[in-house]
């Protein structure tokens, strides 16, 4: 505070206090005093100037009644009056208190009598305005110190998170240390509610909470399952939006075990909620071992610390979720690579036959599969399957089904019996809602006789192009039979076996329902008719071949037509396509 100008009437113009100094604590060891806010002795000098002008004794005293004098020394502009200098307080004097943060930090004393100029009433009113202005400016200082303390805490937390800390305990430990240091308290803890907690726990059992950080508290205190208050009402209060501050904790009637508080030597208590996006996630509890009344600035700081702690918890949890997701994505990528190796890396070279296939999963992992194998007898085995569902469960079931098919193939020669064996094995290891569809065909390349069976799968199509080389029409498309029950639902099933005579130039197309179920942004299905149209459109696209497109060209054309229809809309299901083309 600056002193009055010698050439003008007395003014009360404060100087900026050293709030940025570590020597200016937010919470002094004792209640606030006017001495904590005196910088250049202006208020004491102003009292002396007013005394000279009015002819009455005007004193500045601290909260203990000790008199403060202006010294005139620029290095120490104010000092406490010695016992010889203290003029005492006349019982008839007018006393004007100075308030800050709800406390009386000092007072202005006006001796009895009439001033040499003006009236006493005007002088008392002026002293009242002076005391009010001084109190308001001291309040500003307290708030500035509080804001500085908040900034320190925020800075420490931000630095911690920016440094890559991804664990709750270290982060909350730093937060708790900051709170205790800034508020000059002795002990504290930060507890979190379970992440899946439905509301705020109210039972008398601290075992529901997770103790993430503690300082200055004994194991006896921390291990006690009883909460501090009955039905955890202290937590209920702070989670309603208040900052709870108790000056004498052991004598509070809401405390369950006052003796435990005294044994721990805890005198005062302040607590705030940790709330993130309207959801309570925990509480911060701070203690002093000497009686302490917490002012508004300190309460605001505790609230701010609780808010920052909640933000930190959510950020760390988010980082943990992101880390788990990255790990999961990496595992899914590896699993997708493993699954991809279960499909044929290279289809067999067959005399007079071209075969190509493609499987496009919805996610990293899929439930569709295909296979093309050449048996010891020279027969070509074709498989297309679709496991119910998507993602990891479908991929695991698909891997199990493929393993069962390959393990049993050498021992069962007829395809209907082979599918029956696989179905029985699958029924023994699957749940009622886990099943698969599959089509299996076996072609004799010498006779072009196709033997096939189906377990509830989409019927393949046979396209027989005209011999004159013209474009085939829908009348040249022949769906094969549907077949028996899906795999994995009921044991001892009989799967019908069909025979279809193929001819040179025929094209067999087997697929999963992911192709026909694909949708565009107008929510239209690609459907059977569009798929047939895309297949037929693929024939005149390659006139240079002489005898029509190859299996690979047809696969590329059909999938290109599907992508052109659905655009960038996400797949609704895995898409698998197998094409076999017989040479003319």
Coordinates of C-alpha atoms in Angstrom, one line a residue:
X1 CA 0.0 0.0 0.0
X2 CA 1.4 3.4 -0.9
X3 CA 1.4 6.4 1.3
X4 CA -0.5 9.7 0.8
X5 CA 0.8 12.4 -1.5
X6 CA 2.2 15.4 0.5
X7 CA 0.5 17.9 -1.7
X8 CA -3.0 16.3 -1.8
X9 CA -5.7 15.0 0.4
X10 CA -5.1 11.5 1.9
X11 CA -5.6 8.6 -0.6
X12 CA -5.7 4.9 -0.2
X13 CA -3.9 3.5 -3.2
X14 CA -2.6 -0.1 -2.8
X15 CA 0.6 -1.4 -4.3
X16 CA 0.7 -4.9 -5.8
X17 CA 1.7 -7.2 -3.0
X18 CA 4.3 -9.9 -3.6
X19 CA 1.8 -12.6 -4.3
X20 CA 4.1 -14.4 -6.7
X21 CA 6.6 -14.9 -4.0
X22 CA 6.9 -18.2 -2.2
X23 CA 7.2 -16.1 0.9
X24 CA 3.5 -15.2 0.6
X25 CA 1.7 -18.4 1.7
X26 CA -2.0 -19.0 0.9
X27 CA -2.6 -20.3 4.4
X28 CA -0.6 -18.7 7.2
X29 CA 0.2 -20.6 10.3
X30 CA -2.2 -18.3 12.2
X31 CA -5.4 -16.5 11.1
X32 CA -4.9 -13.6 8.6
X33 CA -3.4 -10.4 10.0
X34 CA -3.3 -7.0 8.6
X35 CA 0.4 -7.3 8.9
X36 CA 0.3 -10.0 6.1
X37 CA -0.8 -7.3 3.7
X38 CA 1.4 -4.3 4.6
X39 CA 4.1 -3.7 2.1
X40 CA 5.1 0.0 2.1
X41 CA 3.4 1.1 5.3
X42 CA 0.8 3.2 3.4
X43 CA -2.1 2.3 5.7
X44 CA -0.1 3.2 8.9
X45 CA 1.1 6.4 7.2
X46 CA -2.4 7.3 6.2
X47 CA -3.6 6.9 9.8
X48 CA -0.8 9.2 11.0
X49 CA -1.7 11.8 8.3
X50 CA -5.4 11.7 9.2
X51 CA -4.5 12.2 12.9
X52 CA -2.5 15.3 12.0
X53 CA -5.4 16.7 9.9
X54 CA -8.1 15.9 12.4
X55 CA -6.2 16.6 15.6
X56 CA -7.5 13.3 17.0
X57 CA -5.4 10.2 17.7
X58 CA -6.0 7.6 14.9
X59 CA -4.3 4.2 15.3
X60 CA -3.9 1.1 13.2
X61 CA -3.8 -2.1 15.2
X62 CA -3.6 -5.8 14.2
X63 CA -6.0 -8.6 15.2
X64 CA -4.2 -9.0 18.6
X65 CA -4.5 -5.3 19.4
X66 CA -0.9 -4.5 18.8
X67 CA -0.3 -1.0 17.4
X68 CA 1.4 -0.6 14.0
X69 CA 3.3 2.6 13.2
X70 CA 4.7 4.2 10.1
X71 CA 8.4 4.2 10.4
X72 CA 9.4 6.6 7.5
X73 CA 12.2 4.2 6.6
X74 CA 12.0 3.1 3.0
X75 CA 13.6 -0.3 3.7
X76 CA 11.2 -1.0 6.6
X77 CA 8.2 1.4 6.1
X78 CA 6.2 0.1 9.1
X79 CA 7.0 -1.4 12.5
X80 CA 5.2 -2.6 15.6
X81 CA 5.0 -0.1 18.4
X82 CA 7.1 -0.8 21.5
X83 CA 5.4 -0.9 24.9
X84 CA 6.7 2.6 25.6
X85 CA 5.2 4.0 22.4
X86 CA 1.8 2.3 22.6
X87 CA -0.6 4.9 23.7
X88 CA -3.3 2.4 24.6
X89 CA -7.0 2.4 23.6
X90 CA -9.4 4.8 25.2
X91 CA -12.5 2.9 26.3
X92 CA -14.6 5.7 24.6
X93 CA -12.7 5.4 21.3
X94 CA -14.5 4.4 18.1
X95 CA -13.3 1.1 16.7
X96 CA -13.6 0.3 13.0
X97 CA -12.7 -3.4 12.2
X98 CA -11.0 -4.5 9.0
X99 CA -12.3 -7.8 7.6
X100 CA -10.7 -10.2 5.1
X101 CA -11.9 -13.6 4.0
X102 CA -14.5 -13.5 6.8
X103 CA -11.9 -12.8 9.6
X104 CA -11.1 -9.6 11.5
X105 CA -7.5 -8.9 10.6
X106 CA -7.1 -5.5 12.3
X107 CA -8.9 -2.3 13.2
X108 CA -8.7 1.5 13.0
X109 CA -9.1 3.3 16.4
X110 CA -10.4 6.8 16.6
X111 CA -9.9 8.6 19.9
X112 CA -12.9 10.4 21.5
X113 CA -13.5 14.1 20.8
X114 CA -14.3 16.4 17.9
X115 CA -11.9 16.9 15.0
X116 CA -10.3 20.3 14.4
X117 CA -12.1 20.4 11.0
X118 CA -15.3 18.7 9.9
X119 CA -17.5 16.6 12.0
X120 CA -16.8 13.4 13.9
X121 CA -19.5 11.6 12.0
X122 CA -17.8 12.4 8.7
X123 CA -14.5 11.3 10.1
X124 CA -15.9 8.0 11.4
X125 CA -17.6 7.5 8.0
X126 CA -14.3 8.1 6.2
X127 CA -12.5 5.6 8.5
X128 CA -15.3 3.1 7.6
X129 CA -14.7 3.6 3.9
X130 CA -11.0 3.3 4.5
X131 CA -11.4 0.0 6.5
X132 CA -13.7 -1.4 3.8
X133 CA -11.4 -0.5 1.0
X134 CA -8.4 -2.0 2.8
X135 CA -10.4 -5.2 3.5
X136 CA -11.5 -5.4 -0.2
X137 CA -7.9 -5.0 -1.4
X138 CA -6.7 -7.6 1.1
X139 CA -9.5 -9.9 -0.2
X140 CA -8.1 -9.4 -3.7
X141 CA -4.6 -10.3 -2.4
X142 CA -6.0 -13.5 -0.8
X143 CA -7.8 -14.4 -4.0
X144 CA -4.7 -13.7 -6.1
X145 CA -2.7 -15.9 -3.8
X146 CA -5.4 -18.6 -4.1
X147 CA -5.4 -18.3 -7.9
X148 CA -1.6 -18.6 -7.9
X149 CA -1.9 -21.7 -5.8
X150 CA -4.4 -23.1 -8.2
X151 CA -2.1 -22.3 -11.1
X152 CA 0.8 -24.0 -9.4
X153 CA -1.3 -27.2 -8.9
X154 CA -2.6 -27.1 -12.5
X155 CA 0.9 -26.5 -13.8
X156 CA 2.3 -29.4 -11.8
X157 CA -0.5 -31.7 -13.0
X158 CA -0.2 -30.6 -16.6
X159 CA 3.6 -31.1 -16.5
X160 CA 3.1 -34.5 -15.1
X161 CA 0.6 -35.5 -17.8
X162 CA 2.7 -33.9 -20.5
X163 CA 5.6 -36.0 -19.3
X164 CA 3.8 -39.2 -20.2
X165 CA 2.6 -40.3 -16.8
X166 CA -0.1 -43.0 -17.4
X167 CA -0.6 -44.3 -13.9
X168 CA -3.1 -43.0 -11.4
X169 CA -1.1 -43.5 -8.2
X170 CA 1.9 -41.3 -9.2
X171 CA -0.3 -38.6 -10.7
X172 CA -2.6 -38.4 -7.6
X173 CA 0.4 -38.6 -5.3
X174 CA 1.8 -35.4 -6.9
X175 CA -1.7 -33.8 -6.8
X176 CA -2.0 -34.6 -3.1
X177 CA 1.5 -33.4 -2.3
X178 CA 0.7 -30.1 -4.1
X179 CA -2.5 -29.7 -2.1
X180 CA -0.8 -30.3 1.2
X181 CA 2.1 -28.0 0.4
X182 CA 0.0 -25.1 -0.9
X183 CA -2.6 -25.3 1.9
X184 CA 0.1 -26.0 4.5
X185 CA -1.7 -29.1 5.8
X186 CA -0.3 -32.2 7.5
X187 CA -2.1 -35.2 6.1
X188 CA -4.6 -36.3 3.4
X189 CA -5.8 -39.0 1.1
X190 CA -7.5 -39.3 -2.3
X191 CA -10.0 -42.1 -2.7
X192 CA -11.8 -43.2 -5.9
X193 CA -15.1 -44.9 -6.3
X194 CA -15.2 -48.1 -8.4
X195 CA -15.4 -47.3 -12.1
X196 CA -18.6 -49.3 -12.4
X197 CA -20.2 -47.9 -9.2
X198 CA -23.9 -46.9 -9.6
X199 CA -24.0 -43.6 -7.7
X200 CA -22.2 -42.8 -4.5
X201 CA -21.5 -45.6 -2.0
X202 CA -23.4 -45.0 1.3
X203 CA -22.7 -48.0 3.4
X204 CA -20.4 -47.9 6.4
X205 CA -17.6 -49.8 4.6
X206 CA -14.5 -48.1 3.2
X207 CA -13.7 -51.3 1.4
X208 CA -15.8 -50.1 -1.5
X209 CA -13.4 -47.3 -2.2
X210 CA -10.0 -47.5 -3.8
X211 CA -7.2 -45.7 -1.8
X212 CA -5.1 -44.2 -4.6
X213 CA -2.9 -41.8 -2.6
X214 CA -2.3 -40.9 1.1
X215 CA 0.2 -38.8 3.0
X216 CA 0.7 -38.4 6.8
X217 CA -1.8 -41.1 7.8
X218 CA -1.0 -44.3 9.7
X219 CA -1.8 -47.8 8.4
X220 CA -4.2 -48.1 11.3
X221 CA -6.2 -45.2 10.0
X222 CA -6.1 -46.3 6.4
X223 CA -6.9 -49.9 7.0
X224 CA -9.9 -49.2 9.2
X225 CA -13.0 -50.3 7.2
X226 CA -15.2 -47.7 8.9
X227 CA -15.8 -44.4 7.1
X228 CA -15.1 -41.1 9.0
X229 CA -18.8 -40.2 9.2
X230 CA -22.1 -42.1 9.6
X231 CA -23.4 -43.4 6.3
X232 CA -20.5 -41.5 4.7
X233 CA -22.4 -38.3 5.1
X234 CA -19.3 -36.2 4.6
X235 CA -18.9 -37.7 1.2
X236 CA -22.5 -37.1 0.5
X237 CA -22.1 -33.4 1.4
X238 CA -19.1 -32.7 -0.9
X239 CA -20.7 -34.7 -3.7
X240 CA -23.7 -32.4 -3.5
X241 CA -21.4 -29.5 -4.6
X242 CA -20.2 -28.2 -1.2
X243 CA -16.7 -28.0 0.2
X244 CA -16.9 -29.4 3.7
X245 CA -14.6 -27.7 6.2
X246 CA -14.6 -28.7 9.9
X247 CA -12.4 -26.8 12.4
X248 CA -12.7 -29.3 15.3
X249 CA -13.1 -32.7 13.8
X250 CA -13.1 -34.9 16.9
X251 CA -16.0 -33.0 18.4
X252 CA -18.2 -33.1 15.3
X253 CA -21.3 -35.3 16.2
X254 CA -21.3 -36.9 12.7
X255 CA -17.9 -38.6 13.3
X256 CA -18.3 -42.3 14.0
X257 CA -15.2 -42.8 16.2
X258 CA -13.9 -39.5 17.7
X259 CA -11.3 -41.5 19.6
X260 CA -9.8 -42.7 16.3
X261 CA -9.5 -39.0 15.2
X262 CA -7.8 -38.1 18.4
X263 CA -5.4 -41.1 18.3
X264 CA -4.4 -40.0 14.7
X265 CA -3.9 -36.4 16.1
X266 CA -6.2 -34.9 13.5
X267 CA -7.7 -31.6 14.4
X268 CA -9.3 -30.0 11.3
X269 CA -10.7 -31.4 8.1
X270 CA -11.5 -30.2 4.6
X271 CA -12.8 -32.2 1.7
X272 CA -14.0 -31.7 -1.8
X273 CA -15.6 -33.9 -4.5
X274 CA -14.0 -35.2 -7.6
X275 CA -16.6 -35.0 -10.3
X276 CA -16.1 -35.5 -14.0
X277 CA -18.9 -34.7 -16.5
X278 CA -21.5 -34.9 -13.8
X279 CA -20.3 -38.3 -12.6
X280 CA -18.8 -38.6 -9.1
X281 CA -15.5 -40.5 -9.3
X282 CA -13.9 -39.8 -5.8
X283 CA -13.2 -37.4 -3.0
X284 CA -10.1 -35.6 -1.7
X285 CA -9.7 -35.5 2.1
X286 CA -7.2 -33.1 3.8
X287 CA -6.3 -32.8 7.5
X288 CA -4.5 -30.4 9.8
X289 CA -3.0 -31.5 13.1
X290 CA -3.7 -28.1 14.6
X291 CA -7.1 -26.4 14.7
X292 CA -7.7 -24.6 11.5
X293 CA -10.6 -22.5 10.2
X294 CA -10.7 -22.6 6.4
X295 CA -11.5 -19.4 4.7
X296 CA -13.3 -18.9 1.4
X297 CA -10.1 -18.7 -0.6
X298 CA -8.9 -22.0 0.8
X299 CA -12.2 -23.7 0.2
X300 CA -12.1 -22.5 -3.4
X301 CA -8.6 -23.9 -3.8
X302 CA -9.7 -27.3 -2.4
X303 CA -12.6 -27.3 -4.8
X304 CA -10.2 -26.5 -7.7
X305 CA -7.8 -29.2 -6.6
X306 CA -10.7 -31.7 -6.6
X307 CA -11.7 -30.6 -10.1
X308 CA -8.2 -30.9 -11.4
X309 CA -7.7 -34.3 -9.7
X310 CA -10.9 -35.5 -11.4
X311 CA -9.7 -34.2 -14.8
X312 CA -6.3 -35.9 -14.2
X313 CA -8.0 -39.2 -13.3
X314 CA -10.1 -39.1 -16.4
X315 CA -7.1 -38.2 -18.6
X316 CA -5.0 -41.0 -17.2
X317 CA -7.9 -43.5 -17.6
X318 CA -8.3 -42.3 -21.2
X319 CA -4.6 -42.9 -21.8
X320 CA -5.0 -46.3 -20.2
X321 CA -7.9 -47.1 -22.5
X322 CA -6.0 -45.9 -25.5
X323 CA -3.0 -48.0 -24.5
X324 CA -5.3 -51.1 -24.2
X325 CA -6.9 -50.3 -27.5
X326 CA -3.5 -50.0 -29.2
X327 CA -2.5 -53.3 -27.7
X328 CA -5.8 -54.8 -28.8
X329 CA -5.5 -53.4 -32.3
X330 CA -2.0 -54.9 -32.5
X331 CA -3.2 -58.2 -31.3
X332 CA -6.1 -58.1 -33.8
X333 CA -3.7 -57.3 -36.6
X334 CA -1.5 -60.2 -35.7
X335 CA -4.6 -62.5 -35.3
X336 CA -5.8 -61.3 -38.7
X337 CA -2.4 -62.2 -40.2
X338 CA -2.6 -65.6 -38.6
X339 CA -6.2 -66.1 -39.8
X340 CA -5.1 -65.0 -43.3
X341 CA -2.5 -67.7 -43.4
X342 CA -5.3 -70.3 -42.7
X343 CA -6.8 -69.5 -46.1
X344 CA -5.0 -70.8 -49.1
X345 CA -1.9 -68.8 -49.8
X346 CA -1.9 -70.1 -53.4
X347 CA -4.7 -71.9 -55.2
X348 CA -3.6 -75.1 -57.0
X349 CA -2.8 -75.1 -60.7
X350 CA -5.4 -77.3 -62.4
X351 CA -5.4 -78.6 -66.0
X352 CA -8.3 -77.0 -67.9
X353 CA -9.7 -75.2 -64.8
X354 CA -9.0 -71.7 -63.4
X355 CA -10.0 -70.9 -59.8
X356 CA -9.8 -67.7 -57.9
X357 CA -11.2 -66.6 -54.6
X358 CA -11.3 -63.6 -52.3
X359 CA -12.5 -63.0 -48.7
X360 CA -12.9 -59.5 -47.3
X361 CA -13.6 -59.4 -43.6
X362 CA -15.7 -56.6 -42.1
X363 CA -13.2 -56.0 -39.3
X364 CA -9.6 -57.1 -38.7
X365 CA -11.0 -60.7 -38.2
X366 CA -13.7 -62.4 -40.1
X367 CA -15.9 -65.5 -39.9
X368 CA -15.9 -66.4 -43.7
X369 CA -13.6 -68.9 -45.2
X370 CA -12.9 -70.8 -48.4
X371 CA -10.6 -73.6 -49.5
X372 CA -9.5 -75.3 -52.7
X373 CA -7.7 -78.7 -52.4
X374 CA -6.7 -81.4 -54.8
X375 CA -7.3 -84.9 -53.4
X376 CA -5.0 -87.9 -53.9
X377 CA -7.6 -89.2 -56.3
X378 CA -7.2 -86.1 -58.4
X379 CA -10.6 -84.6 -57.4
X380 CA -10.9 -80.9 -56.8
X381 CA -12.5 -80.0 -53.4
X382 CA -14.2 -76.6 -53.1
X383 CA -15.3 -75.1 -49.8
X384 CA -17.1 -71.8 -48.9
X385 CA -18.3 -71.2 -45.4
X386 CA -19.7 -68.5 -43.1
X387 CA -19.6 -68.6 -39.3
X388 CA -22.3 -66.6 -37.6
X389 CA -21.2 -63.2 -36.2
X390 CA -18.1 -61.1 -36.8
X391 CA -14.9 -60.3 -35.1
X392 CA -12.9 -62.4 -32.6
X393 CA -15.6 -65.0 -31.7
X394 CA -16.4 -65.7 -35.3
X395 CA -12.7 -65.9 -36.2
X396 CA -12.0 -68.4 -33.5
X397 CA -15.0 -70.5 -34.5
X398 CA -13.9 -70.3 -38.1
X399 CA -10.3 -71.5 -37.2
X400 CA -11.8 -74.4 -35.2
X401 CA -14.0 -75.4 -38.1
X402 CA -11.3 -75.2 -40.7
X403 CA -9.0 -77.3 -38.4
X404 CA -11.7 -79.9 -38.0
X405 CA -12.4 -80.0 -41.8
X406 CA -8.7 -80.5 -42.6
X407 CA -8.1 -83.0 -39.8
X408 CA -11.0 -85.2 -40.9
X409 CA -10.7 -84.9 -44.7
X410 CA -8.2 -87.8 -45.1
X411 CA -10.4 -90.2 -43.2
X412 CA -13.8 -89.6 -44.7
X413 CA -14.1 -89.9 -48.5
X414 CA -17.8 -89.0 -49.2
X415 CA -18.5 -85.3 -48.8
X416 CA -21.9 -85.7 -47.1
X417 CA -20.4 -88.0 -44.5
X418 CA -17.4 -85.6 -44.1
X419 CA -19.7 -82.7 -43.4
X420 CA -21.7 -84.8 -40.9
X421 CA -18.5 -85.7 -39.0
X422 CA -17.5 -82.0 -38.8
X423 CA -21.1 -81.0 -37.7
X424 CA -21.0 -83.6 -34.8
X425 CA -17.6 -82.3 -33.7
X426 CA -18.8 -78.7 -33.8
X427 CA -21.9 -79.5 -31.8
X428 CA -19.8 -80.8 -29.0
X429 CA -17.9 -77.5 -28.6
X430 CA -20.3 -74.7 -29.5
X431 CA -23.2 -72.8 -27.8
X432 CA -26.7 -72.9 -29.2
X433 CA -26.2 -69.5 -30.8
X434 CA -22.9 -70.5 -32.5
X435 CA -23.2 -72.1 -35.9
X436 CA -21.9 -72.0 -39.4
X437 CA -23.2 -72.4 -43.0
X438 CA -21.0 -74.2 -45.6
X439 CA -21.1 -75.4 -49.1
X440 CA -18.8 -78.2 -50.2
X441 CA -18.3 -79.4 -53.8
X442 CA -16.0 -82.0 -55.3
X443 CA -15.3 -81.9 -59.0
X444 CA -13.9 -84.7 -61.2
X445 CA -11.8 -82.9 -63.8
X446 CA -12.0 -85.8 -66.2
X447 CA -15.8 -86.1 -66.3
X448 CA -16.7 -82.6 -65.1
X449 CA -19.1 -84.3 -62.7
X450 CA -19.7 -82.1 -59.6
X451 CA -20.8 -83.7 -56.4
X452 CA -21.8 -81.3 -53.7
X453 CA -23.6 -80.9 -50.4
X454 CA -24.7 -77.8 -48.4
X455 CA -25.2 -77.0 -44.7
X456 CA -27.7 -74.1 -45.0
X457 CA -25.4 -72.1 -47.2
X458 CA -26.2 -69.7 -50.0
X459 CA -26.7 -71.8 -53.2
X460 CA -23.8 -71.4 -55.7
X461 CA -24.5 -70.3 -59.2
X462 CA -23.6 -72.1 -62.5
X463 CA -23.3 -69.8 -65.6
X464 CA -23.3 -71.6 -68.9
X465 CA -22.3 -69.1 -71.6
X466 CA -23.7 -69.6 -75.1
X467 CA -21.4 -71.5 -77.4
X468 CA -21.5 -68.8 -80.0
X469 CA -19.6 -66.4 -77.7
X470 CA -22.6 -64.1 -77.1
X471 CA -23.2 -62.5 -73.7
X472 CA -25.0 -64.9 -71.3
X473 CA -28.5 -64.0 -70.0
X474 CA -30.3 -64.7 -66.7
X475 CA -31.6 -67.8 -68.4
X476 CA -28.1 -69.1 -68.5
X477 CA -27.7 -68.9 -64.7
X478 CA -28.6 -72.1 -62.7
X479 CA -28.7 -72.0 -58.8
X480 CA -27.7 -75.2 -57.2
X481 CA -29.6 -76.9 -54.3
X482 CA -29.7 -75.5 -50.8
X483 CA -29.0 -78.6 -48.7
X484 CA -29.3 -79.5 -45.0
X485 CA -29.2 -77.9 -41.6
X486 CA -26.5 -75.4 -40.6
X487 CA -23.4 -76.8 -38.8
X488 CA -23.2 -76.8 -35.0
X489 CA -26.9 -77.0 -34.1
X490 CA -27.8 -80.6 -33.9
X491 CA -25.8 -83.8 -34.0
X492 CA -26.4 -86.9 -36.2
X493 CA -27.6 -84.8 -39.1
X494 CA -27.8 -86.2 -42.7
X495 CA -26.7 -83.9 -45.4
X496 CA -28.1 -84.6 -48.9
X497 CA -25.6 -85.2 -51.6
X498 CA -26.3 -83.8 -55.1
X499 CA -24.7 -84.3 -58.5
X500 CA -24.5 -81.7 -61.2
X501 CA -23.0 -82.3 -64.6
X502 CA -20.8 -79.4 -65.7
X503 CA -19.8 -78.6 -69.3
X504 CA -16.7 -76.9 -70.8
X505 CA -17.0 -73.2 -70.5
X506 CA -19.2 -73.3 -67.4
X507 CA -18.5 -70.9 -64.5
X508 CA -19.3 -71.9 -60.9
X509 CA -19.7 -69.0 -58.4
X510 CA -19.9 -69.7 -54.7
X511 CA -20.3 -66.8 -52.2
X512 CA -21.3 -65.9 -48.7
X513 CA -24.4 -63.9 -47.9
X514 CA -22.2 -60.8 -47.2
X515 CA -22.3 -60.0 -51.0
X516 CA -26.0 -60.1 -51.4
X517 CA -26.6 -58.3 -48.0
X518 CA -24.3 -55.4 -48.8
X519 CA -26.0 -52.0 -48.7
X520 CA -25.5 -48.6 -50.1
X521 CA -26.1 -45.2 -48.4
X522 CA -29.8 -45.4 -49.4
X523 CA -30.0 -48.6 -47.4
X524 CA -30.7 -50.7 -50.5
X525 CA -29.5 -54.3 -50.6
X526 CA -27.2 -55.3 -53.5
X527 CA -29.3 -58.5 -53.6
X528 CA -29.4 -61.6 -55.8
X529 CA -30.5 -59.8 -59.0
X530 CA -27.8 -57.1 -58.9
X531 CA -25.2 -59.8 -58.2
X532 CA -26.3 -61.8 -61.2
X533 CA -26.3 -58.7 -63.3
X534 CA -22.7 -57.9 -62.2
X535 CA -21.7 -61.5 -63.1
X536 CA -23.2 -61.4 -66.6
X537 CA -21.8 -57.9 -67.2
X538 CA -18.4 -59.4 -66.6
X539 CA -18.4 -61.5 -69.7
X540 CA -18.4 -58.8 -72.5
X541 CA -15.9 -56.8 -70.6
X542 CA -13.1 -59.1 -71.8
X543 CA -13.6 -59.9 -75.5
X544 CA -9.9 -60.3 -76.2
X545 CA -10.0 -63.6 -74.3
X546 CA -12.0 -65.3 -77.1
X547 CA -13.7 -67.6 -74.6
X548 CA -14.7 -65.1 -71.9
X549 CA -13.2 -63.8 -68.7
X550 CA -10.9 -65.9 -66.4
X551 CA -11.9 -66.7 -62.9
X552 CA -9.6 -63.9 -61.6
X553 CA -11.1 -61.4 -64.0
X554 CA -14.6 -62.3 -62.8
X555 CA -13.7 -62.0 -59.2
X556 CA -12.3 -58.6 -59.7
X557 CA -15.3 -57.4 -61.8
X558 CA -17.9 -58.7 -59.3
X559 CA -16.2 -57.1 -56.3
X560 CA -15.6 -53.9 -58.3
X561 CA -19.4 -53.8 -59.1
X562 CA -20.2 -54.4 -55.5
X563 CA -17.9 -51.5 -54.3
X564 CA -19.4 -49.2 -57.0
X565 CA -22.9 -49.9 -55.6
X566 CA -22.1 -49.6 -51.9
X567 CA -19.5 -46.8 -52.1
X568 CA -17.8 -46.0 -48.9
X569 CA -20.5 -47.4 -46.6
X570 CA -19.1 -49.9 -44.1
X571 CA -19.6 -53.5 -44.9
X572 CA -22.5 -55.2 -43.0
X573 CA -20.9 -58.6 -43.2
X574 CA -17.8 -60.5 -44.3
X575 CA -17.7 -60.9 -48.1
X576 CA -16.3 -64.1 -49.7
X577 CA -16.4 -65.1 -53.3
X578 CA -15.0 -68.2 -55.1
X579 CA -15.1 -68.5 -58.9
X580 CA -14.2 -71.7 -60.9
X581 CA -14.1 -71.5 -64.7
X582 CA -13.9 -74.5 -67.0
X583 CA -12.0 -74.1 -70.2
X584 CA -13.8 -74.6 -73.5

